[in-house]
mmCIF file of C-alpha atoms and ligand atoms in Angstrom:
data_model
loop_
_atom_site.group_PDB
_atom_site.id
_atom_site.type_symbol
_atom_site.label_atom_id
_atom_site.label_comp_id
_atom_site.label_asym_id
_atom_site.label_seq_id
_atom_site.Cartn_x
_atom_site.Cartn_y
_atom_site.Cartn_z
ATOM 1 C CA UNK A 1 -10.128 30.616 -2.036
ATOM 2 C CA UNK A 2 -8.606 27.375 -2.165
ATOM 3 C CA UNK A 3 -11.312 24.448 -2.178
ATOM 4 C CA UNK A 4 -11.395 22.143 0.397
ATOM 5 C CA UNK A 5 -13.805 19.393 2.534
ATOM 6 C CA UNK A 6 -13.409 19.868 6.087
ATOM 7 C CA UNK A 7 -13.504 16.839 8.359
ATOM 8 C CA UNK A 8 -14.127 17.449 12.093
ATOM 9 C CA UNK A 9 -12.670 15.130 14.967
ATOM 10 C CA UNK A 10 -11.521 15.501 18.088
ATOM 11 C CA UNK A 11 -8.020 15.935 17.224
ATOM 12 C CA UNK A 12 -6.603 19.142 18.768
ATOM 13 C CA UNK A 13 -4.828 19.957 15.660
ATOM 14 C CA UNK A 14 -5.382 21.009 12.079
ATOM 15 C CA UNK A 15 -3.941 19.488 9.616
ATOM 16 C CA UNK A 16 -4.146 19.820 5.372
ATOM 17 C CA UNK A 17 -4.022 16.508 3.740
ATOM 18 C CA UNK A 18 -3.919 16.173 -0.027
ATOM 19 C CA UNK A 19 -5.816 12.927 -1.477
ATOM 20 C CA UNK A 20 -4.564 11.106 -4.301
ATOM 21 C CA UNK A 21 -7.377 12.367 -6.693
ATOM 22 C CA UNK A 22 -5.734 15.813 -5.769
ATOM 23 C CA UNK A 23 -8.535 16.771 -3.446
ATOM 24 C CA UNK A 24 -7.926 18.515 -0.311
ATOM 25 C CA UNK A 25 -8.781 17.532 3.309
ATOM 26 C CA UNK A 26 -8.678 19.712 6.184
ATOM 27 C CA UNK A 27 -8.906 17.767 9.210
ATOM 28 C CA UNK A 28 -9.759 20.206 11.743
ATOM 29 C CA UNK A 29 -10.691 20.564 15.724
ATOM 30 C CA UNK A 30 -14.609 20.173 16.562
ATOM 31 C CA UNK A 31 -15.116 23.947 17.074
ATOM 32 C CA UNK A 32 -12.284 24.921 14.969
ATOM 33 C CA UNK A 33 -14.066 28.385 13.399
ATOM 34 C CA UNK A 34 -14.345 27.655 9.438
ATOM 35 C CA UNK A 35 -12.901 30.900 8.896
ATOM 36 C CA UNK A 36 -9.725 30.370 10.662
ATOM 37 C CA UNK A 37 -9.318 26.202 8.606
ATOM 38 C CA UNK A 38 -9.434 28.407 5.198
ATOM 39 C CA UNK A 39 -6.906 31.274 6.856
ATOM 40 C CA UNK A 40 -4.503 28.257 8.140
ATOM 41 C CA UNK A 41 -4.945 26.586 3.937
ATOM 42 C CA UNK A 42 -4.475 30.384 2.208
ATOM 43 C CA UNK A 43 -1.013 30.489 3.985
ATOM 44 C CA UNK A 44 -0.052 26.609 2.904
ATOM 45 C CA UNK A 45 -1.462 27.515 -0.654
ATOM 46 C CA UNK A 46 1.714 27.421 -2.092
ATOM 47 C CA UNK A 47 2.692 23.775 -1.102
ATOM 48 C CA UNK A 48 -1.069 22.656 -1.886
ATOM 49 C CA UNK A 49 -1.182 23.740 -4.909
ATOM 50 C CA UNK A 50 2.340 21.683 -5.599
ATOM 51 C CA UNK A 51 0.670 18.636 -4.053
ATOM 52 C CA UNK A 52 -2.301 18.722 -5.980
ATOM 53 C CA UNK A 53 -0.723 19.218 -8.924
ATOM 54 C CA UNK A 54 1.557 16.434 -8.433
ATOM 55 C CA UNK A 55 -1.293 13.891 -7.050
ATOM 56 C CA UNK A 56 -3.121 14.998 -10.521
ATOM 57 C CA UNK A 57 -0.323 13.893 -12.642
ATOM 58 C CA UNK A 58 -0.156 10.906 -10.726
ATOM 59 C CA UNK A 59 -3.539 9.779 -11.343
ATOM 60 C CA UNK A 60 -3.675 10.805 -14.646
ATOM 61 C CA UNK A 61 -0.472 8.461 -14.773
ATOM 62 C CA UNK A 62 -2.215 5.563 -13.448
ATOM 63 C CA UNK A 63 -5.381 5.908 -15.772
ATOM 64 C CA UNK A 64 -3.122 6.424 -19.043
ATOM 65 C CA UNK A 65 -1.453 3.180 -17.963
ATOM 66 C CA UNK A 66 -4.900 1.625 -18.228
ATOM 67 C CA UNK A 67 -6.114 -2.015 -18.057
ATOM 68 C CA UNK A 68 -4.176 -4.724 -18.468
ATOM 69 C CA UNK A 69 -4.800 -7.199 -21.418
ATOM 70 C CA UNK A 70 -5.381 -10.899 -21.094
ATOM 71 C CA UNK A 71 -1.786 -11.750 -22.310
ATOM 72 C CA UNK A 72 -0.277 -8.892 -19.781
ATOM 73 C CA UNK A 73 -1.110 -10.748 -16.799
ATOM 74 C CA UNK A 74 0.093 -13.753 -18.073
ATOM 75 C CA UNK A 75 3.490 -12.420 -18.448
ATOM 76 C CA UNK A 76 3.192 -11.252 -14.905
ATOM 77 C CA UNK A 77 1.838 -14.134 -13.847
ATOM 78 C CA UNK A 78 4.953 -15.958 -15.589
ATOM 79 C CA UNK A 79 7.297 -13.586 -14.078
ATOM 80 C CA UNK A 80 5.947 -13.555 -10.381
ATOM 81 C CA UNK A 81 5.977 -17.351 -10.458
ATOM 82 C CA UNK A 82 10.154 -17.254 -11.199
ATOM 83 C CA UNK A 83 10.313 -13.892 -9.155
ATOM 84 C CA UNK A 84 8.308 -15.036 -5.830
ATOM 85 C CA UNK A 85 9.762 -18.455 -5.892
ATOM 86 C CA UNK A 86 13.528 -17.748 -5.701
ATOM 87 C CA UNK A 87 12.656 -15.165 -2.618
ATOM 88 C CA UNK A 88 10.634 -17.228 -0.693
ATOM 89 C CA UNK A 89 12.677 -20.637 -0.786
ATOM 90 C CA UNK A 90 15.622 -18.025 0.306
ATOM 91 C CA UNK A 91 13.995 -16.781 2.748
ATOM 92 C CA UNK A 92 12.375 -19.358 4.106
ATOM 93 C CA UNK A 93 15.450 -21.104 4.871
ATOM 94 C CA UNK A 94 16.908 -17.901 6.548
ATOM 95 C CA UNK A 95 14.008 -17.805 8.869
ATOM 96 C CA UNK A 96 13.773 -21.378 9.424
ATOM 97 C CA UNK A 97 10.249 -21.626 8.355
ATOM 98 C CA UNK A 98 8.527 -24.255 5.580
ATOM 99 C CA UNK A 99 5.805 -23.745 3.480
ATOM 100 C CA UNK A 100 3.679 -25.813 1.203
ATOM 101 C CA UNK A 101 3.551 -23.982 -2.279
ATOM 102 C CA UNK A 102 3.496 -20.870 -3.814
ATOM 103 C CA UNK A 103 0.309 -19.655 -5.845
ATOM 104 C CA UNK A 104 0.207 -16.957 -8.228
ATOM 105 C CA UNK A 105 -3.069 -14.615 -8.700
ATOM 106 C CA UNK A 106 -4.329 -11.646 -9.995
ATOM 107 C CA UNK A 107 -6.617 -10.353 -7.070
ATOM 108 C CA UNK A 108 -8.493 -6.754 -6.580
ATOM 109 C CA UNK A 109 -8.405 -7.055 -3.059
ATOM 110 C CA UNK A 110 -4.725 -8.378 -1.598
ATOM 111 C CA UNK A 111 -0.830 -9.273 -2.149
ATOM 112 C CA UNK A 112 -0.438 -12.206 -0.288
ATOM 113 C CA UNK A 113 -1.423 -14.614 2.293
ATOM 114 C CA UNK A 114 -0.774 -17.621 3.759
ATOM 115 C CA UNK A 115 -2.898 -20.452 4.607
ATOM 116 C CA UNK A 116 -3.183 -22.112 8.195
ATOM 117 C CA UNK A 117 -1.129 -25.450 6.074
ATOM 118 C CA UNK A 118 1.571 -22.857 4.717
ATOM 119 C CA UNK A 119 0.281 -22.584 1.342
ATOM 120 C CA UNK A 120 1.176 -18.887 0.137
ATOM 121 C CA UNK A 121 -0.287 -16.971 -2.862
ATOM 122 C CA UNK A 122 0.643 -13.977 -4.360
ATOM 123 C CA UNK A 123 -0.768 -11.079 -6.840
ATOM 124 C CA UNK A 124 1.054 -10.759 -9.722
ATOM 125 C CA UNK A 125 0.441 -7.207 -9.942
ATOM 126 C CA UNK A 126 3.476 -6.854 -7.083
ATOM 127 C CA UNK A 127 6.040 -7.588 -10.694
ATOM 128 C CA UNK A 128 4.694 -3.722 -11.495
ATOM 129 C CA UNK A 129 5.944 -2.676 -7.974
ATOM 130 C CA UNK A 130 9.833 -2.105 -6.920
ATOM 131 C CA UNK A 131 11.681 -5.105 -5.550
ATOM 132 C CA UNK A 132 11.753 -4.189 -2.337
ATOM 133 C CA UNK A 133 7.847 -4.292 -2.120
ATOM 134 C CA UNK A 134 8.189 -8.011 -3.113
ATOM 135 C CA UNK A 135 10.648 -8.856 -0.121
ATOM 136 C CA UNK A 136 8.492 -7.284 2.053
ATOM 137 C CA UNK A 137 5.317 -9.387 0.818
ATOM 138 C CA UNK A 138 7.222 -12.505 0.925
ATOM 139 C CA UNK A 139 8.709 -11.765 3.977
ATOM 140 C CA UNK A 140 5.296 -10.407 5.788
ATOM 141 C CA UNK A 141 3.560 -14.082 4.250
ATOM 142 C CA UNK A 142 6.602 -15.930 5.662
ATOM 143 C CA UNK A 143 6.310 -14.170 9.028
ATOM 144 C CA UNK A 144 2.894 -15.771 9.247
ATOM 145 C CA UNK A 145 4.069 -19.145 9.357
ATOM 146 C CA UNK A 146 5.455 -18.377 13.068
ATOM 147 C CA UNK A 147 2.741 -15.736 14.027
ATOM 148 C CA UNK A 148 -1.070 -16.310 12.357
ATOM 149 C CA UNK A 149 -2.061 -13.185 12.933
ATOM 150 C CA UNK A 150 -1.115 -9.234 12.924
ATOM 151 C CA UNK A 151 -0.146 -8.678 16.236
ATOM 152 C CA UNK A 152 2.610 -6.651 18.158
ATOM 153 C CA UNK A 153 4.475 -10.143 18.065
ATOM 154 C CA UNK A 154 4.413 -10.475 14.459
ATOM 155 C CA UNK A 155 5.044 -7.148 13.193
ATOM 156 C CA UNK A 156 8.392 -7.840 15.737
ATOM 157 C CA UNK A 157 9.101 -10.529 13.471
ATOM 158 C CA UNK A 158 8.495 -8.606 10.634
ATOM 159 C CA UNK A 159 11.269 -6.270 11.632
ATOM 160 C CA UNK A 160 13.444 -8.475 12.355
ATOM 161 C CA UNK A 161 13.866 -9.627 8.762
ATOM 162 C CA UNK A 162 13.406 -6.498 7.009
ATOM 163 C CA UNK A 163 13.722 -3.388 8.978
ATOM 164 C CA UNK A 164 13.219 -0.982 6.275
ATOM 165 C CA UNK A 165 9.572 -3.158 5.916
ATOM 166 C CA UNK A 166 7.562 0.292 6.866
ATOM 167 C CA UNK A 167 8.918 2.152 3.884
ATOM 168 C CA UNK A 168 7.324 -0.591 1.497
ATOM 169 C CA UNK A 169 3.779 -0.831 3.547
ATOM 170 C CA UNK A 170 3.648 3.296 2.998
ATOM 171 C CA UNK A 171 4.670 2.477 -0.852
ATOM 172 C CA UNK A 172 1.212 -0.426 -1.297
ATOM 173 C CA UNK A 173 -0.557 1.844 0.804
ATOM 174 C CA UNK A 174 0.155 4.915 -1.788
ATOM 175 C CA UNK A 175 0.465 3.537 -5.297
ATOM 176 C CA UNK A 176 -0.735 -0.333 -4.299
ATOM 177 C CA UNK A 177 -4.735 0.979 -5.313
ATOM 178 C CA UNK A 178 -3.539 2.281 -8.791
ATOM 179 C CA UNK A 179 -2.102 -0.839 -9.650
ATOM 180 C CA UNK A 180 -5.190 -3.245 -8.106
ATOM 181 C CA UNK A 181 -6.956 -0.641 -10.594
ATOM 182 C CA UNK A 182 -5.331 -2.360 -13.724
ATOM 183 C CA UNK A 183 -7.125 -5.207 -13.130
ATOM 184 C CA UNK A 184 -10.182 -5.800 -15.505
ATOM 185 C CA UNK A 185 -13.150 -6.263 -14.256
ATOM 186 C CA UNK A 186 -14.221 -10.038 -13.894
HETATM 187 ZN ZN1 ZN B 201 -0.773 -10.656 6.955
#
């Protein structure tokens, strides 16, 4: 029987839901029988087994690529500062907003932001993530300049500049912790 942690809610729906580290998540009804979750996953067991054995592979991808060495990160440090530069000045002067500099970091725990006077920083780690990605995190930092906050009025704003910009929030949302992961420890 396929193995898999079951995770009650009041959804009305079951639904199978495989986890990076290849482990599976049934997210089931509150009186869902137990029998019936592990029926509903023997008939999916096909595509499961696909997905976990391409989530495996994609760990195992993540780990092999390992920590990154002192000199690494300066390299991406170097090439986010050329990189992040030439998209924000361009965009900035698309959306008709300023800002006060550009700082590079390597961070666990973000991509961007933007300070209250317009000073933006970025992660270097977003040169090991597809252009796209990039636009999206200089456009998202940019966006702040008009909207300080994550509402319905800047996510508008968001779209109006990019958008695609979804597509890139799924793609940090799925492979962004792998590459925060590269990061040694401080
Ligand atoms: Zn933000």
């Amino acid at each position: 029987m396929t193995e898999l942690r079951i995770v009650r809610s009041r959804r009305k729906t079951l639904a199978l839901q495989v986890l990076p580290t290849g482990e599976i998540v049934a997210r089931a009804p509150l009186r869902l029988p137990e029998r019936d979750i592990h029926a509903f996953a023997e008939q999916h067991a096909a595509w499961l087994e696909a997905a976990v054995a391409r989530a495996r592979a994609g760990s195992r991808a993540a780990q092999q690529a390992g920590i990154l060495s002192e000199a690494e990160l300066q390299r991406l440090r170097t090439a986010a500062r050329a990189d992040l530069t030439e998209r924000v000045t361009r965009l900035a002067a698309r959306m008709g907003v300023d800002f006060a500099g550009i700082t590079i970091r390597a961070q666990r725990t973000r991509w961007g932001s933007c300070s209250a006077r317009g000073s933006l920083s970025f992660n270097c780690l977003l040169m090991l993530a597809p252009p796209e990605v990039r636009e999206y995190v200089a456009v998202h930092e940019l966006c702040h300049r008009k909207q300080m906050n994550h509402s319905a009025a800047f996510w508008r704003e968001v779209a109006l500049w990019l958008p695609d910009y979804a597509a890139q929030r799924a793609w940090l949302r799925e492979h962004g912790p792998a590459l925060l992961g590269r990061l040694p420890e401080t």
